[in-house]
Amino acid sequence: MPPDSSRPEPPRPGGGHSRTLLRVAGRRAAADGVVSLTLEHPDGRRLPDWAPGAHIDLILPGGMTRQYSLCGDRWDAYTYRVAVLREPGGRGGSAYIHDELRQGDLVAVGGPRNNFPLTPSERYLFIAGGIGITPLLPMVHQAELLGADWKLLYGGRTRDSMAFADQLRVHGDRVTLVPQDESGLPDLPSWLDEPRPRTKVYACGPGPLLEAVEARCAHWPPGLLRTERFVPKVESAPVRDEAFEVRLARHGASVTVTPGVSVLEAVRAAGVNVLSSCEEGTCGTCETGVLEGRPDQRDSILDDDERGAGDCMFICVSRSCGPKLVLDL
Amino acid sequence: MNLSATSPGHDDLPSSDVDPFGHEVLEDPHPFHAELRESGPVVRLTGYDVYAMGRHEQVHAALTDWQNFESGAGVGLSNFRREKPWRPPSLLLEADPPRHDAPRAVLARILGPRALRRLRDAWFADAAALTEQVLRTGEFDAVTSLAEAFPLRVFPDAVGIPEDGRENLLPYGDHLFNAFGPPNDLVRQGNPRIAELSAWVDARCRPGMLDDDGFGAHIWRAAARGDITEAQAPLVVRSLLSAGVDTTVHGLAAVLHAFATHPEQWRRLRRDPSLARVAFDEAVRLESPVQTFFRTAVTDVPIGGTVVEEGSKVLLFLGAANRDPRRWEHPDTFDLARDPSGHVGFGMGIHQCVGQHVARLESEALLTALAERVERIEIAGPVVRHHNNTLRAWRSLPVRVHPA
Ligand code: FES
């Protein structure tokens, strides 16, 4: 059935808050130790757009934040898919997702944000290690759509631990699977020692793999190698899942922002007119200066360096790490 | 105007034989927009064999839904699936994912709110200087002296193009926006000069022409990093020069006209200059400097009780949506107490105007400078519209100002 564009959309500003809470619509095992989650908006709305390489933050109870690459289909505007590897040495995020998070549960989400965008090229060499396949999966799809010449080298511990290997089989010999227990480590020298003209290398996986790829590509022209570590970045300060106070420095007023309400809505309720447009953290219209406190940045705009600065925030989606924020309003 | 109840092939689909690109509608589109909205969520325009939408809900949804309504077949009447575009298609406006991604990401970064901060002080100073100069005469044309003068003073410098020939930017942009409509008299009028103007613009998009620190040079640096290709870079620079001037000019003219005709709102801005940002968006909502864009249905799309068939063109009336009474109270009034958020004057979704922060900063600078120095603005003579197939524009706005 064709998608119905007349299905309810959020035509009015003011409904932004619940957009950061998504529901687990489905979960299934994608490989040994890997669970794949499908997320949707509880009201069945469109989700913010994304492009290959983008990740979202999952904000778990206690304020643990974990980043996962989107590995679904961007032509489906209504669901996101992420795949989560259980990390025995991890700090509890992946264990929570594997053991506690059930179908139907709501989970707070930030982003999508893209530090690993697919840039144009005639040829691509994709190199994945383990769960590092997730951002590369939609890239492969797009390389295919663009008619680019591409190859994927995908290494994992065992065949059974390699998520989406089945799905990749349709691409025939463009894909080289290297399960370590059968064939050892991928033979990087033979893939990389000769710089290939007009070829971009996109690599994602554990640190040692990326370091090896970087070393092998050291003599390649700059800009051709692009990497992302799959190890989910852990935010240094936990985000807050309780109410916080926002002081509006110029208006001299204070408002309390409760968990179900966005900063934008709270500020508007206090009678302050702030411009917004997308209300999903993608357009940048609601940018607001932060004078004190630490914003919990959930937008799709700032990159990691800018997020660290903490001197501005997009109040349609972003929140607070601490009990109080002072805004330049 | 003739809006009949149904159209052949669709039992309940209202249709209209009105020409939305005719001079009568371009002079005053509001009666047609109102009929369009009242007729239904989707209307057939029989003169052009296209669908039209004028209600906020459907326009907003269709703009956002790039999966079903593509831009790559052209955002004008011409269907690139069948007709050859008059110039190489824009990598931003006339492209869909995945081709749209990299150029958009590069430009969004260069024109993002954070990147613009470095321009803020200089633009505020420029606005103050221009205002001082203009105020030496008590009466002037707000279109040429402010709405055109200010962007032409700051924007080409920000892009980094040389001084000579900048007067070509306005006629080039005017023709480009006319060309999204049918090949009518407005397009014919522009045709004789377009080869020359295009050649001039294209030549400015090359690295040797561009200043080291402007938006243009940053685009070429992105190409050097491999974020876009060397072949894409000049087309991305061209997007700045095509879309960055006329639209802002008409947005500024719109806000100046609104203040000249709403003195109480001017007093309000003077009391609280921080309303300058809201004022510009409210004027963009009210006037919609970009009135319309087309999309093309990628598949059969059920919408508003009908089916828009695969391959058909859909004309989205941003101007009608921005005054839809289903969405806005008293939509025809300019009111700084209103929250104009959610208007579609900059578009919505992945194609939403990537230069919107630039336009807002220009207007904030100019309005702030004027609010400090001007007690009252009033219309001082007959105002004249400028007709364009896509833009809502003024040719002349004679004003009298009373210095503070
Ligand atoms: S309104 Fe678009 S980022 Fe907040």
XYZ file of C-alpha atoms and ligand atoms in Angstrom:
737
model
C 0.000 0.000 0.000
C 1.368 3.435 -0.797
C 2.160 5.595 2.200
C -0.580 8.063 3.016
C 0.750 11.576 3.204
C -2.435 12.771 4.782
C -1.748 10.833 7.954
C -1.607 13.117 10.962
C 1.384 15.404 11.077
C 2.294 17.888 13.777
C 1.171 21.067 12.035
C 1.377 23.223 15.117
C 4.319 24.104 17.272
C 3.898 23.223 20.884
C 3.773 19.454 20.539
C 7.516 19.058 20.482
C 8.252 17.471 23.805
C 6.937 13.989 23.248
C 8.992 13.702 20.096
C 12.078 12.866 22.090
C 10.318 9.839 23.577
C 10.113 6.925 21.186
C 8.499 3.555 21.616
C 10.225 0.238 21.066
C 8.053 -1.137 18.283
C 10.040 -4.296 17.776
C 13.129 -6.128 18.914
C 14.806 -9.168 17.519
C 18.144 -10.923 17.640
C 20.310 -9.764 14.738
C 23.243 -12.062 15.584
C 24.822 -13.674 18.632
C 24.881 -10.945 21.261
C 23.278 -8.356 19.002
C 19.719 -7.123 19.375
C 18.113 -4.896 16.804
C 15.474 -2.399 17.928
C 12.834 -0.693 15.870
C 11.701 2.629 17.309
C 8.648 4.678 16.414
C 6.834 7.745 17.645
C 4.040 6.833 20.069
C 1.636 8.983 18.013
C 2.735 7.453 14.715
C 4.363 10.659 13.501
C 7.241 11.076 11.115
C 10.641 11.032 12.778
C 13.367 13.599 12.030
C 15.224 12.890 8.795
C 18.662 11.354 8.802
C 21.377 10.300 6.399
C 23.788 7.338 6.472
C 26.404 7.623 9.197
C 23.956 9.295 11.597
C 23.505 8.059 15.142
C 20.939 8.686 17.828
C 21.395 8.903 21.578
C 19.415 6.544 23.707
C 18.959 8.038 27.140
C 18.545 5.216 29.577
C 17.317 5.251 33.167
C 19.672 7.024 35.520
C 20.702 9.339 32.697
C 23.086 6.921 30.950
C 23.441 8.090 27.349
C 24.581 5.745 24.599
C 25.018 6.452 20.918
C 23.928 3.994 18.239
C 24.160 4.310 14.479
C 20.940 4.250 12.533
C 20.939 1.197 10.302
C 17.401 1.175 8.917
C 15.874 2.690 5.827
C 15.657 6.476 5.626
C 12.879 6.154 3.056
C 10.756 4.885 5.927
C 10.111 8.126 7.800
C 8.238 6.426 10.625
C 10.779 4.079 12.174
C 14.396 4.056 13.223
C 16.442 0.919 13.546
C 19.527 0.467 15.711
C 21.517 -2.665 16.544
C 23.058 -3.025 19.970
C 25.924 -5.334 20.866
C 25.978 -6.690 24.389
C 29.251 -5.525 25.835
C 30.260 -7.640 28.806
C 32.843 -5.079 29.915
C 30.451 -2.168 29.382
C 28.951 0.124 31.968
C 25.463 -1.248 31.836
C 23.898 0.505 28.871
C 23.943 -2.423 26.485
C 23.009 -4.869 29.249
C 19.992 -2.723 30.078
C 18.914 -2.694 26.437
C 19.401 -6.447 26.114
C 17.835 -7.482 29.393
C 15.364 -4.826 30.466
C 14.086 -2.844 27.518
C 10.899 -4.465 26.247
C 8.734 -4.028 23.232
C 6.255 -1.223 23.963
C 8.617 0.600 26.351
C 9.316 4.279 25.838
C 12.873 5.496 25.601
C 14.222 9.063 25.436
C 16.135 9.764 22.253
C 18.459 12.547 21.143
C 19.559 13.435 17.621
C 19.917 12.084 14.958
C 23.349 13.608 14.540
C 25.928 12.822 11.896
C 29.665 12.836 12.498
C 30.280 10.285 9.774
C 28.487 11.480 6.646
C 28.840 9.697 3.338
C 30.538 12.093 0.927
C 30.463 11.766 -2.849
C 32.889 9.421 -4.571
C 33.078 7.210 -7.613
C 34.315 4.274 -5.562
C 33.988 3.234 -1.966
C 35.748 0.686 0.139
C 33.732 -0.004 3.296
C 35.523 -1.730 6.153
C 33.490 -2.984 9.093
C 34.616 -4.687 12.254
C 31.819 -6.434 14.162
C 28.969 -4.161 15.128
C 30.749 -1.394 13.172
C 28.679 -2.680 10.273
C 25.674 -0.623 11.452
C 26.507 2.816 9.973
C 27.910 1.170 6.847
C 24.722 -0.715 6.077
C 22.749 2.323 4.861
C 25.916 3.588 3.139
C 26.084 0.428 1.088
C 22.476 0.926 0.092
C 23.160 4.480 -1.021
C 26.348 3.631 -2.874
C 24.215 1.157 -4.758
C 21.560 3.809 -5.517
C 24.217 6.236 -6.706
C 25.666 3.652 -9.027
C 29.053 3.929 -7.324
C 31.573 1.128 -7.504
C 31.851 -0.265 -3.962
C 33.236 -3.118 -1.935
C 32.685 -4.132 1.664
C 35.220 -5.918 3.817
C 33.448 -7.156 6.945
C 35.300 -8.900 9.746
C 33.817 -10.482 12.886
C 34.550 -13.058 15.540
C 32.400 -15.826 14.115
C 29.883 -15.997 11.298
C 27.052 -16.137 13.844
C 28.208 -12.972 15.552
C 28.122 -10.922 12.360
C 24.894 -8.927 12.233
C 23.154 -8.428 8.873
C 25.550 -10.804 7.091
C 22.527 -12.550 5.516
C 21.092 -9.355 4.219
C 24.426 -8.474 2.600
C 24.634 -11.737 0.703
C 22.486 -10.332 -2.131
C 25.415 -8.154 -3.153
C 27.483 -11.151 -4.192
C 31.219 -10.657 -4.448
C 31.072 -6.963 -3.589
C 30.978 -8.217 0.004
C 33.858 -10.114 1.596
C 33.008 -11.688 4.945
C 35.945 -12.559 7.178
C 34.918 -14.520 10.288
C 38.018 -14.655 12.467
C 37.545 -18.271 13.579
C 37.525 -19.419 9.945
C 39.848 -17.018 8.134
C 41.708 -14.984 10.734
C 41.891 -11.198 10.578
C 41.076 -9.268 7.404
C 44.108 -8.911 5.185
C 44.311 -5.115 5.323
C 47.619 -4.765 3.475
C 46.242 -6.361 0.341
C 43.202 -4.053 0.464
C 44.938 -0.818 1.387
C 48.637 -0.752 0.617
C 48.034 0.517 -2.888
C 46.116 3.831 -2.701
C 43.202 3.509 -5.065
C 42.419 6.495 -7.200
C 39.078 8.161 -6.562
C 38.223 5.698 -3.801
C 37.009 6.696 -0.363
C 37.498 4.363 2.554
C 34.787 4.322 5.210
C 35.743 2.267 8.227
C 33.911 1.578 11.453
C 34.724 -0.880 14.175
C 36.814 -1.421 17.279
C 39.846 0.774 18.007
C 42.567 -1.701 16.964
C 40.945 -2.239 13.551
C 40.654 1.493 12.920
C 44.229 2.077 14.042
C 45.403 -0.583 11.609
C 43.339 0.960 8.805
C 44.664 4.433 9.626
C 48.244 3.179 9.566
C 47.723 1.473 6.230
C 46.153 4.607 4.744
C 48.753 7.012 6.098
C 50.214 7.493 2.623
C 46.813 7.978 0.948
C 45.858 11.478 -0.166
C 44.051 13.379 2.636
C 40.267 13.261 2.834
C 39.876 9.762 1.445
C 39.784 7.881 4.732
C 36.801 8.412 7.049
C 36.416 6.488 10.256
C 34.097 6.163 13.203
C 34.589 4.178 16.347
C 31.597 2.025 17.160
C 32.318 2.165 20.889
C 29.366 4.150 22.139
C 30.562 7.427 23.561
C 29.582 7.867 27.148
C 28.588 11.389 28.089
C 30.770 12.592 30.930
C 27.920 14.049 32.931
C 24.718 12.121 33.325
C 21.661 13.800 31.902
C 18.725 14.546 34.054
C 15.427 12.775 33.982
C 13.871 14.981 36.656
C 12.502 18.512 36.542
C 14.957 21.412 36.320
C 14.779 25.139 36.620
C 15.394 27.557 33.771
C 16.105 31.178 34.572
C 15.500 33.701 31.790
C 18.229 36.246 32.417
C 16.804 39.166 30.444
C 13.199 38.669 31.475
C 14.194 37.984 35.042
C 11.750 35.077 35.297
C 12.196 31.445 36.249
C 10.331 28.427 34.946
C 10.343 24.797 35.955
C 10.735 22.298 33.156
C 9.141 18.979 33.993
C 10.136 15.750 32.214
C 7.173 15.755 29.816
C 7.655 19.342 28.636
C 10.269 20.912 26.378
C 12.261 23.976 27.416
C 10.655 25.789 24.494
C 7.165 25.022 25.743
C 8.038 25.984 29.300
C 9.524 29.282 28.161
C 6.470 30.013 26.014
C 4.158 29.185 28.868
C 5.983 31.872 30.827
C 4.888 34.345 28.136
C 8.198 34.673 26.288
C 7.908 34.587 22.513
C 10.725 32.435 21.079
C 10.902 31.594 17.392
C 10.971 27.986 16.356
C 10.295 26.138 13.156
C 11.016 22.427 12.888
C 10.669 21.712 16.635
C 12.771 18.617 16.182
C 16.275 19.998 16.566
C 17.170 20.100 12.895
C 16.689 23.676 11.630
C 18.489 25.832 14.197
C 15.797 28.508 14.522
C 15.319 28.178 18.288
C 19.016 28.598 19.147
C 19.384 30.176 22.578
C 22.472 31.297 24.424
C 23.338 29.468 27.646
C 24.797 31.688 30.372
C 25.064 29.159 33.176
C 24.549 25.454 33.622
C 25.176 22.594 31.274
C 22.781 21.824 28.453
C 21.947 18.235 27.573
C 22.218 18.689 23.803
C 19.734 16.560 21.925
C 19.672 18.419 18.621
C 20.846 17.219 15.216
C 22.889 20.328 14.503
C 25.978 20.680 16.676
C 28.938 18.415 16.188
C 30.756 16.848 19.106
C 33.199 19.745 19.601
C 30.466 22.330 19.560
C 28.355 20.345 21.963
C 31.181 20.389 24.437
C 31.251 24.204 24.407
C 27.790 24.292 25.979
C 27.308 28.010 25.265
C 24.156 27.580 23.251
C 21.311 25.115 22.897
C 18.304 24.331 20.733
C 15.513 24.558 23.217
C 12.909 22.681 21.183
C 14.625 19.399 22.073
C 17.627 19.971 24.335
C 17.401 19.806 28.096
C 19.613 20.209 31.142
C 22.266 18.040 32.738
C 21.893 19.780 36.078
C 19.175 21.268 38.257
C 19.472 24.739 36.759
C 20.115 26.524 33.468
C 20.381 30.254 32.878
C 19.402 31.257 29.351
C 20.007 34.446 27.431
C 16.305 35.220 27.070
C -12.285 33.227 -11.217
C -13.940 29.975 -11.765
C -13.653 27.211 -9.266
C -15.863 24.387 -10.382
C -16.856 21.557 -8.107
C -15.229 18.626 -9.809
C -12.692 17.726 -12.423
C -12.799 14.913 -14.955
C -11.399 11.654 -13.676
C -11.823 12.575 -10.021
C -15.314 12.390 -8.695
C -14.980 14.922 -5.933
C -11.826 16.763 -6.789
C -12.399 20.497 -7.064
C -10.731 22.210 -9.953
C -9.878 25.736 -10.999
C -9.059 27.326 -14.319
C -7.495 30.369 -12.673
C -3.922 31.116 -13.787
C -1.920 31.544 -10.593
C 0.881 33.073 -12.685
C -1.360 35.607 -14.374
C -0.902 39.269 -13.566
C -4.231 39.545 -11.802
C -3.240 36.912 -9.234
C 0.350 38.137 -8.965
C -0.924 41.624 -8.167
C -3.172 40.322 -5.387
C -3.054 36.571 -4.774
C -5.156 36.535 -1.606
C -8.643 36.078 -3.064
C -7.374 33.158 -5.162
C -5.538 31.671 -2.177
C -8.706 31.871 -0.090
C -10.742 30.077 -2.772
C -8.055 27.460 -3.124
C -8.074 26.743 0.612
C -11.853 26.699 0.788
C -12.257 24.392 -2.208
C -10.454 21.522 -0.522
C -7.131 20.082 0.545
C -6.201 19.290 -3.071
C -7.377 21.179 -6.134
C -6.775 20.473 -9.816
C -5.432 23.441 -11.812
C -6.831 22.710 -15.229
C -4.803 25.348 -17.069
C -1.526 23.604 -16.247
C -2.666 20.059 -15.585
C -1.198 20.077 -12.072
C -2.466 19.650 -8.522
C -2.456 22.487 -6.027
C -2.483 22.640 -2.244
C -3.161 25.763 -0.230
C -3.943 24.591 3.290
C -1.239 24.706 5.924
C -1.692 21.125 7.016
C -1.191 19.589 3.569
C 1.455 22.048 2.418
C 3.485 21.456 5.577
C 3.103 17.693 5.221
C 4.006 17.642 1.527
C 7.068 19.854 2.034
C 8.283 17.526 4.747
C 7.555 14.350 2.821
C 10.527 14.181 0.467
C 10.052 10.431 0.185
C 6.787 10.906 -1.730
C 7.231 14.368 -3.214
C 10.546 14.715 -4.967
C 12.367 17.906 -5.889
C 14.727 16.302 -8.380
C 12.188 16.559 -11.215
C 12.335 20.326 -10.716
C 10.573 22.638 -8.260
C 9.084 24.638 -11.103
C 6.394 23.756 -13.604
C 8.885 22.173 -15.978
C 9.186 18.434 -15.406
C 12.850 17.430 -15.620
C 11.811 13.862 -16.290
C 10.677 15.061 -19.716
C 12.166 18.512 -20.291
C 15.743 19.705 -20.210
C 16.281 22.349 -17.495
C 17.443 25.785 -18.690
C 20.556 25.545 -16.526
C 22.250 22.628 -14.735
C 19.900 21.751 -11.847
C 20.674 23.097 -8.383
C 22.355 20.500 -6.161
C 20.304 21.805 -3.231
C 16.894 22.872 -4.475
C 16.502 20.447 -7.354
C 18.036 17.309 -5.879
C 16.826 14.543 -3.590
C 18.635 12.290 -1.152
C 21.158 10.784 -1.517
C 22.521 13.382 -3.981
C 21.190 16.251 -1.902
C 22.950 15.191 1.314
C 26.543 16.314 0.907
C 25.947 19.756 -0.660
C 23.275 20.460 1.947
C 25.485 19.380 4.846
C 28.347 21.576 3.635
C 26.177 24.639 3.198
C 24.273 24.120 6.439
C 27.559 24.221 8.303
C 28.859 27.323 6.530
C 25.578 29.212 6.969
C 24.667 27.841 10.392
C 23.881 30.100 13.335
C 27.218 29.444 14.984
C 29.234 30.199 11.854
C 27.366 33.489 11.375
C 28.320 34.855 14.756
C 31.549 36.220 13.328
C 29.530 38.434 10.968
C 27.147 39.840 13.517
C 29.038 42.919 14.723
C 30.110 43.964 11.244
C 26.575 43.654 9.880
C 25.109 45.642 12.755
C 27.683 48.372 12.108
C 26.930 48.304 8.381
C 23.212 48.569 9.056
C 23.793 51.549 11.337
C 25.937 53.274 8.714
C 23.410 52.669 5.945
C 20.560 53.908 8.121
C 22.433 57.109 9.016
C 23.089 57.731 5.354
C 19.503 57.099 4.276
C 18.081 59.239 7.072
C 19.800 62.305 5.682
C 16.833 62.498 3.339
C 13.442 62.314 4.993
C 11.799 60.589 2.051
C 13.130 57.739 -0.018
C 12.186 54.462 -1.668
C 12.452 51.738 0.943
C 12.945 49.100 -1.763
C 16.031 50.543 -3.395
C 17.484 52.456 -0.448
C 17.100 49.783 2.232
C 15.663 46.439 1.137
C 18.000 46.150 -1.849
C 20.845 48.281 -0.596
C 21.486 46.393 2.635
C 21.770 42.824 1.305
C 23.799 44.074 -1.639
C 26.080 45.826 0.807
C 26.752 42.830 3.071
C 25.923 39.580 1.307
C 28.203 39.573 -1.768
C 31.071 40.483 0.554
C 30.165 37.609 2.830
C 30.178 35.233 -0.146
C 33.439 36.835 -1.219
C 32.759 37.838 -4.827
C 34.498 40.864 -6.382
C 32.840 44.298 -6.538
C 32.278 44.697 -10.226
C 29.023 43.618 -11.785
C 27.124 43.008 -8.561
C 24.150 44.788 -10.116
C 23.707 41.549 -12.114
C 22.647 39.616 -9.031
C 19.105 40.987 -8.812
C 18.063 40.485 -12.459
C 19.639 37.014 -12.404
C 17.689 35.982 -9.317
C 14.516 37.561 -10.638
C 14.740 35.510 -13.816
C 15.596 32.324 -11.956
C 12.445 32.650 -9.823
C 10.336 33.551 -12.867
C 11.598 30.432 -14.595
C 9.930 28.208 -11.954
C 6.624 29.297 -13.472
C 5.272 28.760 -16.976
C 7.090 30.285 -19.948
C 4.937 33.426 -19.838
C 5.678 37.093 -20.572
C 7.714 37.429 -17.358
C 10.083 34.689 -18.472
C 10.242 36.022 -22.037
C 11.156 39.429 -20.655
C 14.186 37.962 -18.892
C 15.329 35.627 -21.658
C 17.419 38.057 -23.750
C 19.895 38.729 -20.929
C 19.985 35.370 -19.264
C 22.960 33.897 -21.116
C 25.052 36.909 -20.196
C 23.852 36.965 -16.560
C 24.368 33.220 -16.126
C 27.856 33.471 -17.545
C 28.636 36.314 -15.140
C 27.306 34.354 -12.131
C 29.028 31.116 -13.141
C 32.341 32.938 -13.511
C 32.065 34.240 -9.910
C 31.780 30.698 -8.585
C 35.430 29.817 -9.343
C 38.087 29.840 -6.628
C 40.245 32.507 -8.302
C 37.295 34.921 -8.076
C 36.508 34.295 -4.455
C 37.893 36.071 -1.462
C 39.816 33.938 0.987
C 37.477 34.026 3.940
C 33.999 34.147 2.398
C 31.286 31.503 2.196
C 32.486 30.743 -1.346
C 36.031 29.938 -0.240
C 34.644 27.770 2.558
C 32.688 25.798 -0.015
C 35.861 25.232 -2.031
C 37.672 24.202 1.138
C 34.970 21.604 1.726
C 35.685 20.330 -1.790
C 39.407 20.155 -1.004
C 38.574 18.029 2.052
C 36.457 15.766 -0.123
C 33.154 16.630 1.576
C 31.754 17.539 -1.842
C 33.389 17.070 -5.246
C 35.315 19.729 -7.154
C 32.583 19.547 -9.780
C 29.894 20.294 -7.184
C 31.627 23.248 -5.556
C 30.824 25.903 -8.190
C 27.186 24.822 -8.256
C 26.957 25.141 -4.488
C 28.441 28.650 -4.681
C 25.912 29.383 -7.408
C 23.100 28.414 -5.025
C 24.216 31.189 -2.685
C 24.239 33.758 -5.451
C 20.903 32.573 -6.861
C 18.867 32.189 -3.716
C 20.631 34.548 -1.332
C 19.755 37.953 -2.684
C 16.240 38.442 -4.114
C 14.511 36.453 -1.410
C 16.122 38.515 1.349
C 15.436 41.747 -0.503
C 11.733 40.914 -0.731
C 11.637 39.716 2.873
C 13.090 43.029 4.018
C 10.689 44.979 1.811
C 7.847 42.972 3.317
C 8.809 43.778 6.889
C 9.383 47.466 6.084
C 5.990 47.718 4.381
C 4.356 45.975 7.314
C 5.841 48.453 9.774
C 5.006 51.456 7.596
C 1.375 50.349 7.545
C 1.204 49.219 11.194
C 2.562 52.159 13.232
C 1.479 50.589 16.537
C 3.665 47.553 15.775
C 6.581 49.874 15.047
C 6.115 51.517 18.436
C 6.102 48.098 19.962
C 9.378 47.165 18.267
C 10.933 50.417 19.451
C 9.915 49.637 23.023
C 11.341 46.117 22.723
C 13.945 45.838 19.950
C 14.424 42.163 20.773
C 11.194 41.648 18.786
C 13.163 42.258 15.573
C 13.632 38.536 15.053
C 9.958 37.740 15.520
C 9.022 40.698 13.296
C 10.920 39.349 10.322
C 9.408 35.880 10.596
C 5.959 37.382 11.054
C 6.501 39.386 7.836
C 7.753 36.275 6.043
C 4.609 34.484 7.206
C 2.356 37.324 6.095
C 3.961 38.014 2.725
C 5.728 34.755 1.847
C 8.472 36.226 -0.353
C 8.656 32.758 -1.919
C 5.023 32.081 -2.791
C 5.107 28.681 -4.415
C 7.212 25.646 -5.175
C 6.355 22.527 -7.111
C 7.024 18.953 -6.148
C 6.552 15.777 -8.202
C 4.776 12.696 -6.843
C 7.176 9.747 -6.706
C 4.342 7.252 -6.417
C 0.539 7.382 -6.216
C 0.033 9.384 -3.047
C -3.320 9.297 -1.273
C -3.934 12.720 0.156
C -6.963 14.677 1.262
C -9.415 12.060 0.010
C -7.921 11.755 -3.456
C -4.896 10.189 -5.084
C -2.139 12.295 -6.570
C -0.813 10.066 -9.332
C 2.795 9.122 -9.756
C 4.683 11.598 -11.926
C 2.239 14.471 -11.484
C 3.329 17.919 -10.469
C 1.937 19.445 -7.295
C 2.017 23.186 -6.743
C 2.421 24.062 -3.072
C 1.169 27.517 -2.150
C 3.370 28.576 0.749
C 1.680 31.978 0.702
C -1.787 30.468 1.055
C -0.660 28.100 3.814
C 0.876 30.953 5.764
C -2.514 32.685 5.902
C -4.643 29.612 6.460
C -7.250 30.521 9.092
C -7.261 26.841 10.141
C -3.745 27.427 11.412
C -3.554 31.127 12.331
C -5.887 33.482 14.113
C -6.462 36.682 12.144
C -4.008 35.454 9.536
C -4.077 38.675 7.526
C -2.776 40.916 10.291
C 0.830 41.734 11.073
C 1.109 41.233 14.797
C 4.285 41.054 16.878
C 2.345 39.431 19.688
C 1.811 36.425 17.478
C 4.131 33.453 17.434
C 4.790 32.940 13.709
C 6.683 29.709 14.380
C 5.689 26.924 12.057
C 5.129 29.106 9.010
C 6.322 27.564 5.771
C 7.749 30.751 4.293
C 11.213 29.185 4.393
C 9.867 25.805 3.379
C 10.036 22.874 5.810
C 11.947 19.616 6.053
C 15.177 18.751 4.285
C 14.821 21.545 1.730
C 14.005 24.244 4.273
C 15.903 27.385 3.290
C 19.516 26.762 4.236
C 20.142 30.524 4.244
C 17.361 31.387 6.676
C 19.769 32.304 9.460
C 21.574 34.669 7.100
C 18.292 36.348 6.166
C 17.265 36.640 9.806
C 20.595 38.159 10.768
C 20.396 40.722 7.951
C 16.905 41.749 8.972
C 17.742 41.838 12.656
C 20.669 44.158 11.927
C 18.616 46.477 9.741
C 15.532 46.593 11.969
C 17.627 47.173 15.065
C 19.418 50.084 13.408
C 16.140 51.592 12.224
C 14.350 51.113 15.522
C 17.083 53.053 17.286
C 16.917 55.989 14.923
C 13.417 56.189 13.514
C 10.369 57.339 15.418
C 7.860 56.672 12.669
C 7.777 55.301 9.116
C 4.885 56.119 6.836
C 3.995 55.453 3.238
C 4.666 58.630 1.233
C 3.285 57.804 -2.207
C 1.801 55.103 -4.384
C 3.317 51.687 -3.711
C 4.001 49.426 -6.674
C 4.168 45.649 -6.773
C 6.799 43.811 -8.758
C 5.407 40.735 -10.493
C 7.374 37.503 -10.468
C 6.123 33.955 -11.054
C 7.460 32.786 -7.680
C 8.276 35.819 -5.579
C 5.968 38.226 -3.792
C 7.764 41.482 -4.268
C 7.608 45.267 -4.241
C 8.971 47.460 -6.979
C 8.565 50.693 -5.068
C 7.750 51.659 -1.495
C 8.054 55.422 -1.094
C 8.342 56.203 2.613
C 8.730 59.202 4.855
C 10.651 58.686 8.089
C 10.669 60.763 11.243
C 14.010 60.503 13.018
C 13.903 59.765 16.712
S 12.986 24.764 16.122
Fe 14.306 23.838 14.683
S 16.021 23.412 15.946
Fe 14.578 24.056 17.367
